[in-house]
PDB file of C-alpha atoms in Angstrom:
ATOM      1  CA  UNK A 184      29.707   2.844 -28.284  1.00  0.00           C
ATOM      2  CA  UNK A 185      28.126   5.036 -25.706  1.00  0.00           C
ATOM      3  CA  UNK A 186      28.265   3.259 -21.547  1.00  0.00           C
ATOM      4  CA  UNK A 187      24.968   4.472 -20.094  1.00  0.00           C
ATOM      5  CA  UNK A 188      25.918   6.890 -17.575  1.00  0.00           C
ATOM      6  CA  UNK A 189      26.032   9.322 -20.252  1.00  0.00           C
ATOM      7  CA  UNK A 190      23.078  10.516 -22.354  1.00  0.00           C
ATOM      8  CA  UNK A 191      21.801  10.467 -25.365  1.00  0.00           C
ATOM      9  CA  UNK A 192      21.935  13.765 -26.907  1.00  0.00           C
ATOM     10  CA  UNK A 193      18.047  14.446 -27.073  1.00  0.00           C
ATOM     11  CA  UNK A 194      17.666  14.029 -23.010  1.00  0.00           C
ATOM     12  CA  UNK A 195      20.765  16.413 -21.559  1.00  0.00           C
ATOM     13  CA  UNK A 196      19.369  18.388 -19.529  1.00  0.00           C
ATOM     14  CA  UNK A 197      20.189  22.574 -19.587  1.00  0.00           C
ATOM     15  CA  UNK A 198      18.588  25.383 -18.620  1.00  0.00           C
ATOM     16  CA  UNK A 199      16.155  27.706 -20.405  1.00  0.00           C
ATOM     17  CA  UNK A 200      14.753  31.563 -18.707  1.00  0.00           C
ATOM     18  CA  UNK A 201      11.986  31.143 -16.610  1.00  0.00           C
ATOM     19  CA  UNK A 202       8.542  32.115 -16.732  1.00  0.00           C
ATOM     20  CA  UNK A 203       8.370  34.941 -14.504  1.00  0.00           C
ATOM     21  CA  UNK A 204       7.112  38.848 -14.435  1.00  0.00           C
ATOM     22  CA  UNK A 205       9.126  41.057 -16.113  1.00  0.00           C
ATOM     23  CA  UNK A 206       8.675  38.882 -19.538  1.00  0.00           C
ATOM     24  CA  UNK A 207       6.728  40.723 -22.580  1.00  0.00           C
ATOM     25  CA  UNK A 208       3.296  42.524 -20.671  1.00  0.00           C
ATOM     26  CA  UNK A 209       2.430  39.747 -18.200  1.00  0.00           C
ATOM     27  CA  UNK A 210       3.050  40.812 -14.640  1.00  0.00           C
ATOM     28  CA  UNK A 211       2.410  37.718 -13.531  1.00  0.00           C
ATOM     29  CA  UNK A 212       3.499  34.573 -13.363  1.00  0.00           C
ATOM     30  CA  UNK A 213       2.230  31.004 -15.724  1.00  0.00           C
ATOM     31  CA  UNK A 214       2.618  28.993 -12.821  1.00  0.00           C
ATOM     32  CA  UNK A 215      -0.578  29.388 -10.538  1.00  0.00           C
ATOM     33  CA  UNK A 216       0.025  28.108  -7.002  1.00  0.00           C
ATOM     34  CA  UNK A 217      -2.481  24.880  -6.042  1.00  0.00           C
ATOM     35  CA  UNK A 218      -6.172  25.017  -7.115  1.00  0.00           C
ATOM     36  CA  UNK A 219      -6.745  22.403  -4.555  1.00  0.00           C
ATOM     37  CA  UNK A 220      -7.786  25.137  -0.965  1.00  0.00           C
ATOM     38  CA  UNK A 221      -7.105  22.337   1.465  1.00  0.00           C
ATOM     39  CA  UNK A 222      -3.846  18.534   1.653  1.00  0.00           C
ATOM     40  CA  UNK A 223      -4.458  15.910  -0.390  1.00  0.00           C
ATOM     41  CA  UNK A 224      -7.632  13.502   1.867  1.00  0.00           C
ATOM     42  CA  UNK A 225      -5.484  10.203   2.851  1.00  0.00           C
ATOM     43  CA  UNK A 226      -4.460   7.679   0.635  1.00  0.00           C
ATOM     44  CA  UNK A 227      -3.594   3.777   1.634  1.00  0.00           C
ATOM     45  CA  UNK A 228      -0.589   2.688   1.038  1.00  0.00           C
ATOM     46  CA  UNK A 229       0.840  -1.596   2.079  1.00  0.00           C
ATOM     47  CA  UNK A 230       3.883  -1.817   3.607  1.00  0.00           C
ATOM     48  CA  UNK A 231       5.611  -5.648   2.137  1.00  0.00           C
ATOM     49  CA  UNK A 232       7.939  -7.149   4.450  1.00  0.00           C
ATOM     50  CA  UNK A 233      10.050 -10.313   3.111  1.00  0.00           C
ATOM     51  CA  UNK A 234      10.234 -13.382   5.474  1.00  0.00           C
ATOM     52  CA  UNK A 235      12.163 -16.685   4.197  1.00  0.00           C
ATOM     53  CA  UNK A 236      10.462 -19.393   5.057  1.00  0.00           C
ATOM     54  CA  UNK A 237      10.491 -23.792   4.908  1.00  0.00           C
ATOM     55  CA  UNK A 238       7.170 -24.342   3.274  1.00  0.00           C
ATOM     56  CA  UNK A 239       3.689 -22.075   2.734  1.00  0.00           C
ATOM     57  CA  UNK A 240       1.610 -23.310   5.410  1.00  0.00           C
ATOM     58  CA  UNK A 241       5.090 -21.929   8.359  1.00  0.00           C
ATOM     59  CA  UNK A 242       4.579 -19.062   6.030  1.00  0.00           C
ATOM     60  CA  UNK A 243       0.632 -18.209   6.887  1.00  0.00           C
ATOM     61  CA  UNK A 244       1.868 -18.819  10.325  1.00  0.00           C
ATOM     62  CA  UNK A 245       4.469 -16.281  10.715  1.00  0.00           C
ATOM     63  CA  UNK A 246       2.514 -14.185   8.851  1.00  0.00           C
ATOM     64  CA  UNK A 247      -0.533 -14.184  10.950  1.00  0.00           C
ATOM     65  CA  UNK A 248       1.467 -13.699  14.384  1.00  0.00           C
ATOM     66  CA  UNK A 249       3.572 -10.770  12.103  1.00  0.00           C
ATOM     67  CA  UNK A 250       0.311  -9.035  11.048  1.00  0.00           C
ATOM     68  CA  UNK A 251      -1.304  -9.415  14.782  1.00  0.00           C
ATOM     69  CA  UNK A 252       1.759  -8.474  16.252  1.00  0.00           C
ATOM     70  CA  UNK A 253       2.002  -5.915  14.122  1.00  0.00           C
ATOM     71  CA  UNK A 254      -1.752  -4.797  14.651  1.00  0.00           C
ATOM     72  CA  UNK A 255      -1.134  -4.470  18.758  1.00  0.00           C
ATOM     73  CA  UNK A 256       2.184  -2.359  18.425  1.00  0.00           C
ATOM     74  CA  UNK A 257       0.023   0.739  15.901  1.00  0.00           C
ATOM     75  CA  UNK A 258      -4.111   0.231  16.361  1.00  0.00           C
ATOM     76  CA  UNK A 259      -4.658   1.931  13.548  1.00  0.00           C
ATOM     77  CA  UNK A 260      -3.521  -0.954  10.769  1.00  0.00           C
ATOM     78  CA  UNK A 261      -5.870  -2.251   8.363  1.00  0.00           C
ATOM     79  CA  UNK A 262      -5.756  -6.421  10.360  1.00  0.00           C
ATOM     80  CA  UNK A 263      -7.929  -7.719   7.851  1.00  0.00           C
ATOM     81  CA  UNK A 264      -6.522  -6.843   4.901  1.00  0.00           C
ATOM     82  CA  UNK A 265      -2.886  -8.885   4.887  1.00  0.00           C
ATOM     83  CA  UNK A 266      -1.889 -10.791   2.638  1.00  0.00           C
ATOM     84  CA  UNK A 267       0.785 -13.494   1.690  1.00  0.00           C
ATOM     85  CA  UNK A 268       2.160 -14.057  -1.626  1.00  0.00           C
ATOM     86  CA  UNK A 269       5.633 -15.219  -2.248  1.00  0.00           C
ATOM     87  CA  UNK A 270       8.563 -12.671  -2.791  1.00  0.00           C
ATOM     88  CA  UNK A 271       8.666 -13.152  -7.200  1.00  0.00           C
ATOM     89  CA  UNK A 272       4.357 -13.481  -6.874  1.00  0.00           C
ATOM     90  CA  UNK A 273       2.421 -10.776  -4.757  1.00  0.00           C
ATOM     91  CA  UNK A 274       0.329 -10.973  -7.762  1.00  0.00           C
ATOM     92  CA  UNK A 275      -0.652 -14.341  -5.847  1.00  0.00           C
ATOM     93  CA  UNK A 276      -1.696 -13.469  -2.527  1.00  0.00           C
ATOM     94  CA  UNK A 277      -3.467 -15.070  -0.538  1.00  0.00           C
ATOM     95  CA  UNK A 278      -6.010 -13.029   2.920  1.00  0.00           C
ATOM     96  CA  UNK A 279      -4.510 -13.745   6.366  1.00  0.00           C
ATOM     97  CA  UNK A 280      -7.650 -13.152   8.279  1.00  0.00           C
ATOM     98  CA  UNK A 281     -11.527 -13.847   7.531  1.00  0.00           C
ATOM     99  CA  UNK A 282     -13.339 -10.124   6.913  1.00  0.00           C
ATOM    100  CA  UNK A 283     -16.581 -11.504   7.549  1.00  0.00           C
ATOM    101  CA  UNK A 284     -18.946  -8.601   8.302  1.00  0.00           C
ATOM    102  CA  UNK A 285     -20.940  -9.347  11.789  1.00  0.00           C
ATOM    103  CA  UNK A 286     -24.239  -7.790  12.340  1.00  0.00           C
ATOM    104  CA  UNK A 287     -22.602  -4.429  13.841  1.00  0.00           C
ATOM    105  CA  UNK A 288     -20.557  -4.334  11.579  1.00  0.00           C
ATOM    106  CA  UNK A 289     -17.597  -5.175  12.778  1.00  0.00           C
ATOM    107  CA  UNK A 290     -14.866  -7.833  10.936  1.00  0.00           C
ATOM    108  CA  UNK A 291     -14.236 -10.935  11.868  1.00  0.00           C
ATOM    109  CA  UNK A 292     -10.623 -11.164  12.750  1.00  0.00           C
ATOM    110  CA  UNK A 293     -10.032 -14.700  12.691  1.00  0.00           C
ATOM    111  CA  UNK A 294      -7.192 -16.599  10.218  1.00  0.00           C
ATOM    112  CA  UNK A 295      -8.866 -17.320   6.551  1.00  0.00           C
ATOM    113  CA  UNK A 296     -10.570 -20.473   6.302  1.00  0.00           C
ATOM    114  CA  UNK A 297     -10.967 -21.367   9.844  1.00  0.00           C
ATOM    115  CA  UNK A 298     -13.951 -23.735  11.512  1.00  0.00           C
ATOM    116  CA  UNK A 299     -17.059 -22.053  13.417  1.00  0.00           C
ATOM    117  CA  UNK A 300     -18.687 -19.303  14.925  1.00  0.00           C
ATOM    118  CA  UNK A 301     -17.349 -15.384  13.379  1.00  0.00           C
ATOM    119  CA  UNK A 302     -15.394 -13.523  15.869  1.00  0.00           C
ATOM    120  CA  UNK A 303     -15.137  -9.227  16.299  1.00  0.00           C
ATOM    121  CA  UNK A 304     -11.400  -9.205  17.120  1.00  0.00           C
ATOM    122  CA  UNK A 305     -10.678  -8.223  20.726  1.00  0.00           C
ATOM    123  CA  UNK A 306     -10.882  -9.700  24.020  1.00  0.00           C
ATOM    124  CA  UNK A 307     -14.443 -11.218  24.190  1.00  0.00           C
ATOM    125  CA  UNK A 308     -15.912  -9.814  21.093  1.00  0.00           C
ATOM    126  CA  UNK A 309     -18.630 -10.598  19.463  1.00  0.00           C
ATOM    127  CA  UNK A 310     -19.296 -14.009  17.459  1.00  0.00           C
ATOM    128  CA  UNK A 311     -21.589 -14.907  15.700  1.00  0.00           C
ATOM    129  CA  UNK A 312     -22.397 -16.369  12.137  1.00  0.00           C
ATOM    130  CA  UNK A 313     -23.270 -20.726  11.883  1.00  0.00           C
ATOM    131  CA  UNK A 314     -20.089 -22.532  14.207  1.00  0.00           C
ATOM    132  CA  UNK A 315     -20.000 -25.492  16.196  1.00  0.00           C
TER     133      UNK A 315
END
């Protein structure tokens, strides 16, 4: 019986002669440079922060606090896309912030399910919608 450290014979790496000039009558390399002239466009990434909490309501409060604090330190973070999920069930993620679209294209920065008007981010942000 083999242990997990020894690879099966068909998965072992062997060195082979490389592709390059001087092979047969080809002078150019068979490996071409990337076809894209410029770098890749920016893509979205997600960071997952783990913490402990006694119950889901406490976890939500902590997660909102962490997200708001990180957005103050790094304004380029997408605060509206912050979500909370149990550590072992990412498929059950819940949005932390409302994110309703306002008349000028801004998104509501209040917590999800808030009562009253929607509010744009920042102090003195525009308020809209049906509220009390």
